[in-house]
PDB file of C-alpha atoms in Angstrom:
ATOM      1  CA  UNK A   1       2.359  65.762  -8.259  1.00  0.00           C
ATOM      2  CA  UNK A   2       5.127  65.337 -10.359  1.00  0.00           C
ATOM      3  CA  UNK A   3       8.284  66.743  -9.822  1.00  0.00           C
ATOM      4  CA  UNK A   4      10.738  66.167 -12.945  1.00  0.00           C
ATOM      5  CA  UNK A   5      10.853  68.031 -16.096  1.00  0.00           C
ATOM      6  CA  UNK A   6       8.485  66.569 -18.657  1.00  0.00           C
ATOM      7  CA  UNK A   7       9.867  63.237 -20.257  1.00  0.00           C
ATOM      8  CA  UNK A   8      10.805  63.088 -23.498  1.00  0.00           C
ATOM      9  CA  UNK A   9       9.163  61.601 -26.653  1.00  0.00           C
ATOM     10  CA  UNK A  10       8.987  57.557 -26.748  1.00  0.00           C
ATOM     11  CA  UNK A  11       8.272  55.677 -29.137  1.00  0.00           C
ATOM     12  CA  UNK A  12       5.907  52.661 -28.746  1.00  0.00           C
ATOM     13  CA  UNK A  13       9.059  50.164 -28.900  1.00  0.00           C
ATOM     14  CA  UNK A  14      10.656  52.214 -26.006  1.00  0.00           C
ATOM     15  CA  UNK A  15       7.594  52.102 -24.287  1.00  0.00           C
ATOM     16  CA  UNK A  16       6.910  48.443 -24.886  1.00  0.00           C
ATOM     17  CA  UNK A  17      10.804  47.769 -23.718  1.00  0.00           C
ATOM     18  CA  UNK A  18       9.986  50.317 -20.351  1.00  0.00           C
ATOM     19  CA  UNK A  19       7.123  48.266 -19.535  1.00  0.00           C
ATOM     20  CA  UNK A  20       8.786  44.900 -19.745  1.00  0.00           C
ATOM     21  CA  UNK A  21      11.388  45.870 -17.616  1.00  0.00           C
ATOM     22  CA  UNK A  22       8.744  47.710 -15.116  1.00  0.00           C
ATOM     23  CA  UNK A  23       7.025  43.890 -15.081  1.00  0.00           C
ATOM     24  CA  UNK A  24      10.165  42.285 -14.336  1.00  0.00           C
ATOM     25  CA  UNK A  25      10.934  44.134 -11.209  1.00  0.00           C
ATOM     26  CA  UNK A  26       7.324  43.658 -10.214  1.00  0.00           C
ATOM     27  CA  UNK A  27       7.760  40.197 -10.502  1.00  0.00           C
ATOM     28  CA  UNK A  28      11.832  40.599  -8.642  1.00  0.00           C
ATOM     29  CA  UNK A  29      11.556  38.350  -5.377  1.00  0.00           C
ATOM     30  CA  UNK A  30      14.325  40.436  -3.991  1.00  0.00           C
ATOM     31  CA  UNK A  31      13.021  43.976  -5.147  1.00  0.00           C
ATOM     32  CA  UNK A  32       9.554  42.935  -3.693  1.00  0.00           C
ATOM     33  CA  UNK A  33      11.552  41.907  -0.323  1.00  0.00           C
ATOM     34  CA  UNK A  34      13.886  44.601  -0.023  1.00  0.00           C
ATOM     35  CA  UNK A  35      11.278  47.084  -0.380  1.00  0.00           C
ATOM     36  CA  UNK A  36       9.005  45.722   1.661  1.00  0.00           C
ATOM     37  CA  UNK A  37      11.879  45.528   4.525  1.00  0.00           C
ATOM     38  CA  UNK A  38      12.913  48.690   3.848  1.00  0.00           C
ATOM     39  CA  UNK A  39       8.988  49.999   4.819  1.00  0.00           C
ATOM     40  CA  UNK A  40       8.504  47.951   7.560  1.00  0.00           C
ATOM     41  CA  UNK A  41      11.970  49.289   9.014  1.00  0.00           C
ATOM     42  CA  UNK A  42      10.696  53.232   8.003  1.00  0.00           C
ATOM     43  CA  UNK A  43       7.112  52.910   9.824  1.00  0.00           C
ATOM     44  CA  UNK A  44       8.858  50.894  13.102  1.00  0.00           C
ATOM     45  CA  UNK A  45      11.111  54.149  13.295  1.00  0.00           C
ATOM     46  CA  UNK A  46       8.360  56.931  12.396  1.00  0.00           C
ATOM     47  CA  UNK A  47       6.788  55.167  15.168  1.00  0.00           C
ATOM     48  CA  UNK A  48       9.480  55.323  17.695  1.00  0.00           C
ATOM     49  CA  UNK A  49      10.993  58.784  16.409  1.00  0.00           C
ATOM     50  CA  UNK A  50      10.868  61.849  19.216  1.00  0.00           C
ATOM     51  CA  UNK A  51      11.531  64.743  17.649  1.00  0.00           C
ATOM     52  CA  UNK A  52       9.929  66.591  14.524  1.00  0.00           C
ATOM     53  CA  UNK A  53      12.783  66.534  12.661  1.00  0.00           C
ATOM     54  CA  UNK A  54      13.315  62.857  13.058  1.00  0.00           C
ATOM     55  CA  UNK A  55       9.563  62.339  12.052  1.00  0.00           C
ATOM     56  CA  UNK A  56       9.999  64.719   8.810  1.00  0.00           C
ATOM     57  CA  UNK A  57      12.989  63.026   7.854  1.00  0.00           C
ATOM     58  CA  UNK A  58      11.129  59.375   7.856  1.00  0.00           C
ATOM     59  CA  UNK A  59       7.611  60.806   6.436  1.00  0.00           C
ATOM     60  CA  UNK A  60       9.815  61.948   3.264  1.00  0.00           C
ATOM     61  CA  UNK A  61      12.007  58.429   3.135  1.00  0.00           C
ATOM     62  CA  UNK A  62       8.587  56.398   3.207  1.00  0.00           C
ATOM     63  CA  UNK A  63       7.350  58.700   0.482  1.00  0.00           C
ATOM     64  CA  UNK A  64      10.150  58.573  -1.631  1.00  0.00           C
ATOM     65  CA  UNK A  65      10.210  54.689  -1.827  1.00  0.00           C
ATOM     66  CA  UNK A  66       6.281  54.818  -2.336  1.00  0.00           C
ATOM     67  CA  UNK A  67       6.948  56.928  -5.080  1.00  0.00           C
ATOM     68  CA  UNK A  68       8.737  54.059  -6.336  1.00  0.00           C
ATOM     69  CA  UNK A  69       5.704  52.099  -7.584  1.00  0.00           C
ATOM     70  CA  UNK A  70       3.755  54.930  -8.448  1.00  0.00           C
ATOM     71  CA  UNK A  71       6.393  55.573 -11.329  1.00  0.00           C
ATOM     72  CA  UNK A  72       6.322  51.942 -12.615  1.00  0.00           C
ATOM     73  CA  UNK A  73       2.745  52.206 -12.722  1.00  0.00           C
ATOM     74  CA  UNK A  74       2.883  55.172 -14.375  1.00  0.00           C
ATOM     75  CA  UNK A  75       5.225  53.682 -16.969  1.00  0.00           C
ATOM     76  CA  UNK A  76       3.112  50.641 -17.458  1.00  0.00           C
ATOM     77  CA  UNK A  77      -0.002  52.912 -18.299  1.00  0.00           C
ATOM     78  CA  UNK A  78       1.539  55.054 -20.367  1.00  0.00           C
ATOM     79  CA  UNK A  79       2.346  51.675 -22.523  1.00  0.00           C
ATOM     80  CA  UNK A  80      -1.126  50.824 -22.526  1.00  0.00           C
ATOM     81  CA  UNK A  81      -3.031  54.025 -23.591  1.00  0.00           C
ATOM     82  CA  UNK A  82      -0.023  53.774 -25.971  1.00  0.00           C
ATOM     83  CA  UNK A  83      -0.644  50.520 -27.432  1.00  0.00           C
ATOM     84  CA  UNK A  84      -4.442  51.092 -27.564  1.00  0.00           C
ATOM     85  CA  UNK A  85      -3.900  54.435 -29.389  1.00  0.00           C
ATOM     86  CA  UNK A  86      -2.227  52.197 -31.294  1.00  0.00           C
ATOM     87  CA  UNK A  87      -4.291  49.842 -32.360  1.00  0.00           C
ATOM     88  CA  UNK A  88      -2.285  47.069 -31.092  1.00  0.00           C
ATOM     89  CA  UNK A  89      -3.518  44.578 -28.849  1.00  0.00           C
ATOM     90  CA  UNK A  90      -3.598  45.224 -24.980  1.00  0.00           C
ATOM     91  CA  UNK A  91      -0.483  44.228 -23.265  1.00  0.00           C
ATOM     92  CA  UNK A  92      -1.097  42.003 -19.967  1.00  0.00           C
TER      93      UNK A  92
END
């Protein structure tokens, strides 16, 4: 479910540019390792949290930073169909 106002119109260059970057923090050592870190730390405390608040408050900070790669993804797709639509050839 998305939850930000509808994004504006790209053009295939944008897109292309969006993607590239989306790639290059896919393939960010660091990112990759801070995030992971950062979920490992979020599921050892859901799993020691005692109250419901506590719990709710973790649930929505692991969702958030799953949300994370769901948007690159989404970005990187939306090049694709683009670039298909296109006619150009299929970016890897």
């Amino acid at each position: 479910m998305r939850t930000t106002k509808p994004r504006a119109k790209r053009t295939l260059e944008d897109m292309r540019t969006l993607n590239d970057a989306a790639k290059a923090i896919l393939n960010d050592p660091a990112f990759l390792h801070a995030r992971e870190e950062l979920q490992e730390r979020l599921v050892n405390a859901l799993i020691a949290s005692k109250t419901t608040e506590e719990t709710q408050d973790l649930v929505a900070r692991l969702k958030c930073l799953m949300q994370i790669a769901a948007e690159i993804a989404v970005l990187m797709n939306d090049y694709r169909v683009a670039a298909e639509r296109a006619g150009r050839p299929r970016p890897s």
